[in-house]
Tab-separated table of C-alpha atoms and ligand atoms in Angstrom:
chain	number	residue	atom	x	y	z
A	255	MET	CA	42.985	70.192	114.047
A	256	THR	CA	46.456	70.610	112.415
A	257	PRO	CA	48.057	67.638	110.758
A	258	ILE	CA	50.457	67.432	113.735
A	259	GLN	CA	47.539	67.451	116.162
A	260	THR	CA	45.792	64.706	114.167
A	261	LEU	CA	48.877	62.565	114.149
A	262	ILE	CA	49.335	62.896	117.943
A	263	GLN	CA	45.649	62.098	118.525
A	264	LYS	CA	45.945	58.940	116.350
A	265	GLN	CA	48.953	57.874	118.463
A	266	ARG	CA	47.133	58.595	121.680
A	267	ASP	CA	44.129	56.529	120.461
A	268	PHE	CA	46.413	53.654	119.516
A	269	PHE	CA	48.240	53.771	122.834
A	270	ALA	CA	44.877	53.640	124.616
A	271	THR	CA	44.081	50.315	122.918
A	272	GLY	CA	46.870	48.809	125.117
A	273	ALA	CA	48.478	47.198	122.040
A	274	THR	CA	51.975	48.574	122.824
A	275	LYS	CA	51.778	47.122	126.331
A	276	GLN	CA	52.058	43.581	125.041
A	277	LEU	CA	55.546	42.301	125.131
A	278	ALA	CA	54.997	40.267	121.963
A	279	PHE	CA	54.112	43.476	120.168
A	280	ARG	CA	57.159	45.320	121.442
A	281	LYS	CA	59.434	42.545	120.513
A	282	ALA	CA	57.972	42.322	117.012
A	283	GLN	CA	58.480	46.081	116.493
A	284	LEU	CA	62.066	45.894	117.694
A	285	ALA	CA	62.740	43.002	115.372
A	286	ARG	CA	61.230	45.046	112.564
A	287	LEU	CA	63.543	47.973	113.419
A	288	LYS	CA	66.515	45.613	113.147
A	289	THR	CA	65.325	44.366	109.753
A	290	LEU	CA	64.942	47.977	108.643
A	291	LEU	CA	68.579	48.624	109.480
A	292	GLU	CA	69.960	45.357	108.050
A	293	ASP	CA	67.990	45.513	104.856
A	294	ASN	CA	68.852	49.139	104.138
A	295	THR	CA	72.498	49.326	105.134
A	296	GLN	CA	73.611	50.395	101.680
A	297	ALA	CA	70.963	53.096	101.452
A	298	ILE	CA	71.949	54.429	104.820
A	299	CYS	CA	75.618	54.531	103.745
A	300	ASP	CA	74.581	56.376	100.578
A	301	VAL	CA	72.586	59.129	102.299
A	302	LEU	CA	75.316	59.638	104.962
A	303	LYS	CA	77.874	59.992	102.132
A	304	ALA	CA	75.681	62.562	100.510
A	305	ASP	CA	74.955	64.529	103.669
A	306	LEU	CA	78.266	64.388	105.439
A	307	ASN	CA	80.705	62.484	103.197
A	308	LYS	CA	80.905	59.870	105.944
A	309	PRO	CA	83.092	56.932	105.129
A	310	ALA	CA	81.200	53.583	105.030
A	311	ASP	CA	83.332	52.093	107.776
A	312	GLN	CA	82.431	54.973	110.135
A	313	VAL	CA	78.763	54.408	109.275
A	314	MET	CA	79.018	50.792	110.194
A	315	LEU	CA	80.977	51.506	113.331
A	316	ALA	CA	78.976	54.368	114.743
A	317	GLU	CA	75.549	54.387	113.123
A	318	ILE	CA	74.452	50.839	112.227
A	319	THR	CA	76.278	48.063	114.189
A	320	PRO	CA	75.798	49.575	117.675
A	321	LEU	CA	72.050	50.036	116.918
A	322	VAL	CA	71.787	46.320	115.825
A	323	HIS	CA	73.600	45.243	118.957
A	324	GLU	CA	71.386	47.448	121.131
A	325	ILE	CA	68.250	45.895	119.623
A	326	ASP	CA	69.590	42.379	120.206
A	327	TYR	CA	70.356	43.378	123.861
A	328	MET	CA	66.780	44.755	124.311
A	329	LEU	CA	65.197	41.651	122.796
A	330	GLU	CA	67.267	39.391	124.983
A	331	ASN	CA	66.557	41.371	128.146
A	332	LEU	CA	63.027	42.729	127.618
A	333	GLU	CA	61.249	40.007	129.740
A	334	ARG	CA	63.533	40.759	132.669
A	335	LEU	CA	63.294	44.545	132.338
A	336	ALA	CA	59.523	44.657	131.949
A	337	ALA	CA	58.718	42.209	134.790
A	338	PRO	CA	57.288	43.804	137.929
A	339	LYS	CA	60.068	44.022	140.568
A	340	ASN	CA	59.138	42.735	144.008
A	341	VAL	CA	60.616	44.765	146.861
A	342	GLU	CA	60.608	44.271	150.689
A	343	SER	CA	57.806	45.646	152.663
A	344	PRO	CA	59.072	47.068	155.964
A	345	GLU	CA	57.338	46.442	159.280
A	346	THR	CA	56.398	50.103	159.318
A	347	LEU	CA	53.510	49.358	156.937
A	348	LYS	CA	51.828	47.241	159.607
A	349	LEU	CA	51.555	50.285	161.864
A	350	PHE	CA	48.884	51.458	159.470
A	351	GLY	CA	46.808	48.243	159.642
A	352	ALA	CA	47.183	44.540	160.058
A	353	GLY	CA	47.683	42.356	157.085
A	354	GLU	CA	50.116	40.926	154.713
A	355	TYR	CA	51.917	43.424	152.492
A	356	HIS	CA	53.382	42.873	149.100
A	357	SER	CA	55.279	45.860	147.378
A	358	GLN	CA	56.089	46.109	143.670
A	359	ILE	CA	57.616	48.445	141.155
A	360	ILE	CA	55.790	48.198	137.804
A	361	ALA	CA	57.375	49.737	134.749
A	362	GLU	CA	54.798	51.281	132.585
A	363	PRO	CA	55.111	53.305	129.326
A	364	TYR	CA	54.575	57.040	129.342
A	365	GLY	CA	52.462	57.118	126.208
A	366	VAL	CA	53.155	59.229	123.131
A	367	THR	CA	56.815	60.286	122.976
A	368	LEU	CA	58.660	62.769	120.882
A	369	ASN	CA	62.289	62.247	119.850
A	370	ILE	CA	64.144	65.304	118.378
A	371	SER	CA	67.515	64.356	116.942
A	372	PRO	CA	70.567	66.269	115.616
A	373	TRP	CA	72.401	66.028	112.297
A	374	ASN	CA	75.818	64.626	113.339
A	375	TYR	CA	74.796	60.911	113.662
A	376	PRO	CA	71.491	61.066	111.944
A	377	PHE	CA	70.693	57.278	112.389
A	378	GLN	CA	72.458	56.507	115.666
A	379	LEU	CA	70.888	59.449	117.546
A	380	SER	CA	67.421	59.112	115.974
A	381	ILE	CA	67.061	55.372	116.416
A	382	SER	CA	68.891	54.650	119.683
A	383	PRO	CA	66.467	56.501	122.027
A	384	ILE	CA	63.591	54.872	120.041
A	385	ILE	CA	64.868	51.388	120.899
A	386	GLY	CA	64.238	52.379	124.597
A	387	ALA	CA	60.908	53.980	123.728
A	388	ILE	CA	59.619	50.875	121.849
A	389	ALA	CA	60.944	48.465	124.418
A	390	ALA	CA	59.156	50.409	127.175
A	391	GLY	CA	55.845	50.308	125.254
A	392	ASN	CA	55.479	53.875	123.998
A	393	THR	CA	54.409	55.242	120.655
A	394	VAL	CA	56.978	57.446	118.840
A	395	VAL	CA	57.150	60.681	116.821
A	396	LEU	CA	60.614	61.278	115.440
A	397	LYS	CA	61.738	64.701	114.263
A	398	PRO	CA	65.225	64.355	112.574
A	399	SER	CA	67.398	67.315	111.818
A	400	GLU	CA	66.671	69.479	108.753
A	401	PHE	CA	70.395	69.855	108.082
A	402	THR	CA	70.942	66.338	106.806
A	403	VAL	CA	68.190	66.305	104.214
A	404	HIS	CA	68.996	62.929	102.563
A	405	SER	CA	69.103	61.151	105.903
A	406	SER	CA	65.904	62.781	107.044
A	407	ALA	CA	64.093	61.757	103.914
A	408	LEU	CA	65.326	58.179	104.094
A	409	LEU	CA	64.279	57.909	107.734
A	410	ASN	CA	60.883	59.229	106.756
A	411	ARG	CA	60.484	56.774	103.863
A	412	LEU	CA	61.753	53.675	105.717
A	413	VAL	CA	59.712	54.379	108.937
A	414	ALA	CA	56.623	54.786	106.813
A	415	GLN	CA	57.395	51.504	104.998
A	416	TYR	CA	58.071	49.373	108.107
A	417	PHE	CA	55.803	50.882	110.745
A	418	ALA	CA	52.191	52.020	111.210
A	419	PRO	CA	52.019	55.830	111.716
A	420	GLU	CA	49.778	55.545	114.764
A	421	PHE	CA	52.731	53.659	116.381
A	422	PHE	CA	55.890	55.199	114.923
A	423	THR	CA	56.168	58.052	112.444
A	424	VAL	CA	58.588	60.686	111.265
A	425	VAL	CA	57.824	64.396	110.927
A	426	GLU	CA	60.313	66.253	108.796
A	427	GLY	CA	60.799	70.030	108.765
A	428	ASP	CA	62.638	73.065	110.095
A	429	VAL	CA	62.492	74.963	113.255
A	430	ALA	CA	58.887	76.058	112.676
A	431	VAL	CA	57.909	72.347	112.572
A	432	ASN	CA	59.846	71.709	115.789
A	433	GLN	CA	58.044	74.608	117.318
A	434	ALA	CA	54.627	73.273	116.293
A	435	LEU	CA	55.500	69.841	117.730
A	436	LEU	CA	56.734	71.393	121.006
A	437	ALA	CA	53.538	73.424	121.411
A	438	GLU	CA	51.674	70.067	121.721
A	439	LYS	CA	51.377	67.826	124.786
A	440	PHE	CA	53.592	64.783	124.635
A	441	ASP	CA	54.003	62.247	127.433
A	442	TYR	CA	57.833	62.301	127.160
A	443	ILE	CA	60.328	64.283	125.080
A	444	PHE	CA	63.768	62.937	124.355
A	445	PHE	CA	66.008	65.687	122.875
A	446	THR	CA	69.593	65.395	121.574
A	447	GLY	CA	71.184	68.663	120.458
A	448	SER	CA	72.777	71.841	121.550
A	449	VAL	CA	72.610	73.525	124.900
A	450	PRO	CA	70.670	76.625	123.629
A	451	VAL	CA	68.021	74.461	121.884
A	452	GLY	CA	67.883	72.191	125.002
A	453	ARG	CA	66.709	75.252	126.935
A	454	ILE	CA	63.975	75.902	124.392
A	455	VAL	CA	62.813	72.274	124.525
A	456	MET	CA	62.783	72.279	128.321
A	457	ALA	CA	60.845	75.584	128.467
A	458	ALA	CA	58.225	74.213	125.981
A	459	ALA	CA	57.978	70.894	127.912
A	460	SER	CA	57.469	72.710	131.217
A	461	LYS	CA	54.174	74.192	129.911
A	462	HIS	CA	52.750	70.695	129.841
A	463	LEU	CA	54.871	69.333	132.666
A	464	THR	CA	56.281	66.806	130.205
A	465	PRO	CA	59.272	64.973	131.467
A	466	VAL	CA	62.440	65.280	129.310
A	467	THR	CA	65.736	63.719	128.646
A	468	LEU	CA	68.248	66.297	127.359
A	469	GLU	CA	71.361	64.943	125.627
A	470	LEU	CA	73.330	68.118	125.099
A	471	GLY	CA	76.933	69.043	124.368
A	472	GLY	CA	79.597	71.374	125.765
A	473	LYS	CA	83.338	71.683	126.045
A	474	SER	CA	84.892	68.372	126.806
A	475	PRO	CA	88.549	68.403	128.005
A	476	PHE	CA	91.350	66.077	126.979
A	477	ILE	CA	94.015	66.098	129.699
A	478	VAL	CA	97.535	64.960	129.212
A	479	ASP	CA	99.959	64.951	132.195
A	480	THR	CA	103.650	64.109	132.349
A	481	SER	CA	103.172	60.467	133.155
A	482	ALA	CA	100.985	59.826	130.067
A	483	ASN	CA	101.861	57.467	127.260
A	484	LEU	CA	102.143	60.317	124.653
A	485	GLU	CA	101.931	57.996	121.596
A	486	GLN	CA	98.694	56.533	122.797
A	487	ALA	CA	97.342	59.848	123.958
A	488	ALA	CA	98.087	61.300	120.397
A	489	ASP	CA	96.359	58.339	118.681
A	490	SER	CA	93.291	58.651	120.911
A	491	LEU	CA	93.154	62.448	120.429
A	492	ILE	CA	93.431	62.232	116.707
A	493	PHE	CA	90.818	59.563	116.591
A	494	GLY	CA	88.375	61.589	118.728
A	495	LYS	CA	88.878	64.821	116.953
A	496	THR	CA	88.911	63.562	113.397
A	497	PHE	CA	86.100	60.932	113.541
A	498	ASN	CA	83.130	62.498	111.788
A	499	SER	CA	85.423	65.560	111.341
A	500	GLY	CA	85.167	66.370	115.019
A	501	GLN	CA	81.330	66.668	114.836
A	502	THR	CA	80.700	64.424	117.766
A	503	CYS	CA	79.145	65.491	121.099
A	504	ILE	CA	81.790	63.588	123.051
A	505	ALA	CA	84.708	64.773	120.930
A	506	PRO	CA	87.593	66.313	122.823
A	507	ASP	CA	86.881	70.005	122.551
A	508	TYR	CA	90.198	71.283	123.904
A	509	LEU	CA	93.553	69.905	125.052
A	510	LEU	CA	94.819	70.629	128.488
A	511	ILE	CA	98.490	69.553	128.604
A	512	HIS	CA	101.255	69.748	131.145
A	513	GLU	CA	103.815	72.359	129.827
A	514	ALA	CA	106.713	69.938	130.290
A	515	VAL	CA	105.458	67.544	127.652
A	516	LYS	CA	103.707	70.030	125.353
A	517	ALA	CA	106.502	70.366	122.742
A	518	GLU	CA	107.085	66.602	122.479
A	519	PHE	CA	103.335	65.957	122.224
A	520	VAL	CA	102.917	68.551	119.424
A	521	ALA	CA	105.782	66.891	117.529
A	522	ILE	CA	104.117	63.523	117.873
A	523	LEU	CA	100.761	64.889	116.739
A	524	ASN	CA	102.506	66.451	113.690
A	525	GLN	CA	104.232	63.147	112.693
A	526	LYS	CA	100.954	61.237	113.047
A	527	LEU	CA	98.751	63.739	111.202
A	528	THR	CA	101.241	63.806	108.318
A	529	ALA	CA	101.344	59.999	108.168
A	530	LEU	CA	97.570	59.766	108.266
A	531	PHE	CA	96.475	62.624	106.104
A	532	GLY	CA	99.598	63.511	104.098
A	533	ASP	CA	98.399	62.898	100.577
A	534	ASN	CA	94.851	63.230	99.476
A	535	PRO	CA	93.162	63.397	102.862
A	536	TRP	CA	89.728	64.348	101.667
A	537	GLN	CA	88.229	61.360	99.920
A	538	ASN	CA	87.625	59.213	103.040
A	539	TYR	CA	86.957	62.095	105.413
A	540	ALA	CA	83.670	63.476	106.630
A	541	LYS	CA	82.840	67.103	105.757
A	542	VAL	CA	81.426	69.870	107.928
A	543	VAL	CA	77.696	69.775	107.635
A	544	SER	CA	77.218	73.248	106.181
A	545	GLU	CA	79.108	76.293	104.894
A	546	ARG	CA	77.929	78.304	107.830
A	547	HIS	CA	79.412	75.754	110.307
A	548	TYR	CA	82.570	75.439	108.234
A	549	LEU	CA	83.161	79.245	108.240
A	550	ARG	CA	82.300	79.396	111.937
A	551	ILE	CA	84.938	76.838	112.787
A	552	LYS	CA	87.528	78.176	110.355
A	553	ASN	CA	87.123	81.580	111.913
A	554	PHE	CA	88.564	80.229	115.131
A	555	LEU	CA	91.995	80.013	113.470
A	556	LYS	CA	92.537	83.659	114.234
A	557	ASP	CA	92.359	82.949	117.954
A	558	GLY	CA	95.814	81.278	118.035
A	559	ASN	CA	98.895	79.943	116.161
A	560	ILE	CA	98.571	76.716	114.156
A	561	VAL	CA	101.101	74.293	115.458
A	562	ALA	CA	99.770	71.027	113.907
A	563	GLY	CA	97.388	70.236	111.076
A	564	GLY	CA	95.982	73.227	109.320
A	565	LEU	CA	94.641	71.580	106.056
A	566	PHE	CA	91.379	73.131	104.951
A	567	ASN	CA	89.381	72.575	101.839
A	568	ASP	CA	87.055	75.512	101.176
A	569	GLU	CA	85.313	73.814	98.232
A	570	THR	CA	84.283	70.638	100.056
A	571	HIS	CA	84.025	72.107	103.601
A	572	GLN	CA	86.613	69.594	104.934
A	573	MET	CA	89.249	70.205	107.566
A	574	ILE	CA	91.907	68.076	109.220
A	575	MET	CA	92.496	68.312	112.916
A	576	THR	CA	94.269	71.652	113.578
A	577	VAL	CA	95.943	72.391	116.924
A	578	LEU	CA	95.978	76.039	118.072
A	579	ASP	CA	98.604	77.332	120.489
A	580	GLY	CA	98.524	80.724	122.212
A	581	VAL	CA	94.912	80.422	123.256
A	582	THR	CA	93.439	81.688	126.579
A	583	TRP	CA	90.096	81.091	128.304
A	584	ASP	CA	89.035	84.497	127.035
A	585	SER	CA	89.584	83.594	123.409
A	586	PRO	CA	86.389	83.187	121.342
A	587	VAL	CA	87.260	79.567	120.644
A	588	MET	CA	87.030	78.877	124.323
A	589	GLN	CA	83.521	80.323	124.766
A	590	ASP	CA	81.284	77.686	123.155
A	591	GLU	CA	81.510	74.116	121.968
A	592	ILE	CA	83.642	73.928	118.785
A	593	PHE	CA	81.968	70.868	117.232
A	594	GLY	CA	84.674	70.595	114.607
A	595	SER	CA	88.299	69.698	114.071
A	596	VAL	CA	89.963	72.745	115.482
A	597	LEU	CA	91.681	71.980	118.792
A	598	PRO	CA	92.723	74.781	121.160
A	599	MET	CA	95.625	73.909	123.427
A	600	LEU	CA	95.947	75.167	127.048
A	601	THR	CA	98.676	74.239	129.547
A	602	PHE	CA	99.114	73.649	133.278
A	603	SER	CA	102.066	73.170	135.538
A	604	ARG	CA	100.353	71.426	138.387
A	605	PHE	CA	97.626	68.708	137.903
A	606	ASP	CA	95.441	70.406	140.553
A	607	ASP	CA	95.480	73.591	138.489
A	608	ALA	CA	94.267	71.650	135.413
A	609	LEU	CA	91.318	70.374	137.471
A	610	ALA	CA	90.632	73.844	138.778
A	611	GLN	CA	90.472	75.205	135.215
A	612	ILE	CA	87.866	72.534	134.294
A	613	THR	CA	85.748	72.948	137.399
A	614	ALA	CA	85.516	76.684	136.854
A	615	GLN	CA	83.545	75.944	133.648
A	616	ALA	CA	80.175	74.308	133.005
A	617	LYS	CA	80.112	70.549	133.675
A	618	PRO	CA	81.279	68.877	130.513
A	619	LEU	CA	79.558	66.007	128.641
A	620	ALA	CA	82.822	63.988	128.418
A	621	LEU	CA	86.249	64.101	129.924
A	622	TYR	CA	89.373	62.221	128.899
A	623	CYS	CA	92.528	62.067	131.009
A	624	PHE	CA	95.796	60.520	129.956
A	625	THR	CA	97.917	59.773	132.950
A	626	GLU	CA	99.674	56.714	134.355
A	627	ASP	CA	99.670	58.279	137.839
A	628	LYS	CA	97.065	56.521	139.965
A	629	THR	CA	96.739	59.510	142.288
A	630	ASN	CA	95.912	61.798	139.421
A	631	GLN	CA	93.432	59.203	138.061
A	632	GLU	CA	91.668	59.149	141.371
A	633	LYS	CA	91.737	62.900	141.726
A	634	VAL	CA	90.140	63.602	138.409
A	635	LEU	CA	87.331	61.108	138.990
A	636	ALA	CA	86.720	62.434	142.509
A	637	GLN	CA	86.905	66.127	141.881
A	638	VAL	CA	85.345	66.797	138.510
A	639	SER	CA	81.763	66.310	137.687
A	640	PHE	CA	81.177	65.281	134.013
A	641	GLY	CA	78.658	63.166	132.088
A	642	GLY	CA	81.054	60.274	131.269
A	643	GLY	CA	84.469	59.660	130.017
A	644	ALA	CA	87.584	57.572	130.098
A	645	ILE	CA	91.056	57.322	131.582
A	646	ASN	CA	93.718	56.639	128.883
A	647	SER	CA	91.084	56.225	126.139
A	648	CYS	CA	88.576	58.181	124.213
A	649	PHE	CA	84.898	57.597	123.298
A	650	LEU	CA	84.717	54.039	124.543
A	651	HIS	CA	82.265	54.777	127.482
A	652	PHE	CA	79.722	55.468	124.763
A	653	PHE	CA	79.980	51.942	123.357
A	654	ASN	CA	79.591	50.046	126.648
A	655	HIS	CA	75.754	49.414	127.120
A	656	ASN	CA	76.433	48.639	130.815
A	657	LEU	CA	77.294	52.329	131.284
A	658	PRO	CA	74.583	55.023	131.367
A	659	PHE	CA	75.223	57.645	128.727
A	660	GLY	CA	74.229	61.223	129.422
A	661	GLY	CA	75.262	64.641	130.634
A	662	VAL	CA	75.127	66.604	133.891
A	663	GLY	CA	74.362	70.179	134.558
A	664	ASP	CA	74.756	72.230	131.318
A	665	SER	CA	75.653	69.025	129.329
A	666	GLY	CA	72.222	67.483	129.940
A	667	MET	CA	69.984	65.460	132.194
A	668	GLY	CA	68.859	61.787	132.123
A	669	SER	CA	70.747	59.017	130.495
A	670	TYR	CA	70.254	55.987	128.243
A	671	HIS	CA	71.847	52.886	126.666
A	672	GLY	CA	71.312	49.293	127.772
A	673	ASP	CA	68.927	48.889	130.721
A	674	ARG	CA	68.908	52.698	131.269
A	675	SER	CA	67.093	53.238	127.939
A	676	PHE	CA	64.253	51.019	129.121
A	677	TYR	CA	63.992	52.757	132.455
A	678	GLU	CA	64.392	56.243	131.025
A	679	LEU	CA	61.369	55.752	128.841
A	680	SER	CA	59.272	54.044	131.542
A	681	HIS	CA	57.519	55.375	134.562
A	682	GLU	CA	58.177	53.224	137.603
A	683	LYS	CA	54.873	52.785	139.300
A	684	ALA	CA	55.102	52.047	143.010
A	685	VAL	CA	52.373	49.769	144.374
A	686	VAL	CA	51.610	48.170	147.787
A	687	VAL	CA	49.090	45.329	147.817
A	688	ARG	CA	47.511	44.577	151.091
A	689	LYS	CA	46.018	41.158	151.843
A	690	ILE	CA	43.564	41.540	154.754
A	691	ALA	CA	43.534	38.324	156.724
B	297	LIG	P1	70.584	71.721	117.457
B	297	LIG	O1	70.316	71.961	118.906
B	297	LIG	O2	70.865	72.936	116.575
B	297	LIG	O3	69.398	70.927	116.748
B	297	LIG	C1	68.914	69.717	117.289
B	297	LIG	C2	67.430	69.603	116.889
B	297	LIG	O4	66.744	70.683	117.408
B	297	LIG	C3	67.280	69.595	115.385
B	297	LIG	O5	66.320	68.460	115.099
B	297	LIG	C4	66.670	70.933	115.064
B	297	LIG	O6	65.714	70.853	114.069
B	297	LIG	C5	66.011	71.321	116.377
B	297	LIG	N1	66.000	72.777	116.554
B	297	LIG	C6	66.945	73.679	116.172
B	297	LIG	N2	66.611	74.918	116.591
B	297	LIG	C7	65.408	74.793	117.235
B	297	LIG	C8	64.522	75.810	117.866
B	297	LIG	N3	64.804	77.071	117.887
B	297	LIG	N4	63.371	75.282	118.383
B	297	LIG	C9	63.075	74.002	118.396
B	297	LIG	N5	63.855	73.033	117.782
B	297	LIG	C10	65.014	73.431	117.232
B	297	LIG	O7	71.819	70.760	117.372
B	297	LIG	P2	72.611	70.216	116.126
B	297	LIG	O8	73.398	71.361	115.522
B	297	LIG	O9	71.710	69.402	115.259
B	297	LIG	O10	73.650	69.196	116.859
B	297	LIG	C11	74.843	69.629	117.424
B	297	LIG	C12	74.659	69.748	118.920
B	297	LIG	O11	74.099	68.559	119.406
B	297	LIG	C13	75.983	69.908	119.598
B	297	LIG	O12	75.845	70.827	120.620
B	297	LIG	C14	76.305	68.533	120.208
B	297	LIG	O13	77.149	68.470	121.242
B	297	LIG	C15	74.891	68.126	120.501
B	297	LIG	N6	74.877	66.636	120.532
B	297	LIG	C16	74.664	65.988	121.692
B	297	LIG	C17	74.732	64.628	121.797
B	297	LIG	C18	74.473	63.872	123.023
B	297	LIG	O14	74.257	62.672	122.993
B	297	LIG	N7	74.631	64.493	124.190
B	297	LIG	C19	74.824	63.878	120.578
B	297	LIG	C20	75.014	64.581	119.397
B	297	LIG	C21	74.958	65.952	119.423
């Protein structure tokens, strides 16, 4: 057996003992995960500084605090979530035989799960799905991204220190290691990453008929119409496109703006960008993960004219949000997810045309629409299919655990956060108990 096969077998044997099905065990492991995060906050900030130059306040806001809150939520709600749910038994059942019928849905863990995570939020996106996996009673193999080496090494060290490997372990490595993992049979695969790799993961999972959650990406529009509060729209756009240097799956990918307010909006963006990043922008600003990605994003500049931003630092691979005018749907920058701070700008003259432009593309992971017009708000929600999003705001749907987070169509399948995380990583077993009089 290869080391990966041995590891999976150990987890399978441990799962078979039934230990993870005990609620006391799950709660203890969740509490331990919380301790891991709280006791190692500084170390996490340090590795994210080394890997991505992430400012500590961004680490707290997006990587550590939401995870701690999610664990608290799970601990408070686990008894309710894990309890068998009684459902009505219709009279139809009696046609098949006399007796008293009692019907239940019992949430049971899948077994040995694999979580493959990306590099942009190495802790948030590695740990968050695992909160659901542990709460539901599974064992976990985590494969973090090889692009954020310091984060990956710290995750490996901490998980080994806090957890038994037959229950929860980290496997580090490159694509070859991912392929070796994906060749094995898992009981569930949770993948967060790009659309092309999502296809590879699903193809590998299909060989074993392993169910998957695919949290993918895509081109998420940011719409601004004539009724929008332009100041607030500009603040939200800059926040969404500069946070983690635009390397966020739900970042606005492109701006779709009514031509009547375009010039005014660009002027506001320019003012705000200068005020925010005028002198020495680089110190407290995330960098692009690698030179290859930096050059890929910078290369998009030739697809249009820079009308706002435009500050690039070739030495540190940093870039401030840069707005491109003169772009069309045929431009290279509009073909794939940008995943960086370059923002192409497209226009429309009728709101319906804006929606038609979006629905002609793959279904986006996120959509943001700035409009005070109630009819337009209703139209965009009724006519456009997207994973999740916000009206007159950006990102906030991600941070509400009462909302399922996930994509649709090319942006992914399945969802998590809050109760959904528990159900996503559980099989709902349907049972009828007949009491024969
Ligand atoms: P990626 O798809 O390149 O890599 C994700 C993971 O897959 C990594 O662990 C990597 O090691 C592995 N991988 C890469 N190539 C592989 C291959 N050929 N076979 C098997 N495994 C392979 O994604 P990334 O560059 O790390 O992250 C950026 C992408 O992730 C963007 O598209 C972004 O939108 C998406 N993303 C989505 C979400 C979400 O919640 N929906 C969150 C963050 C990022």
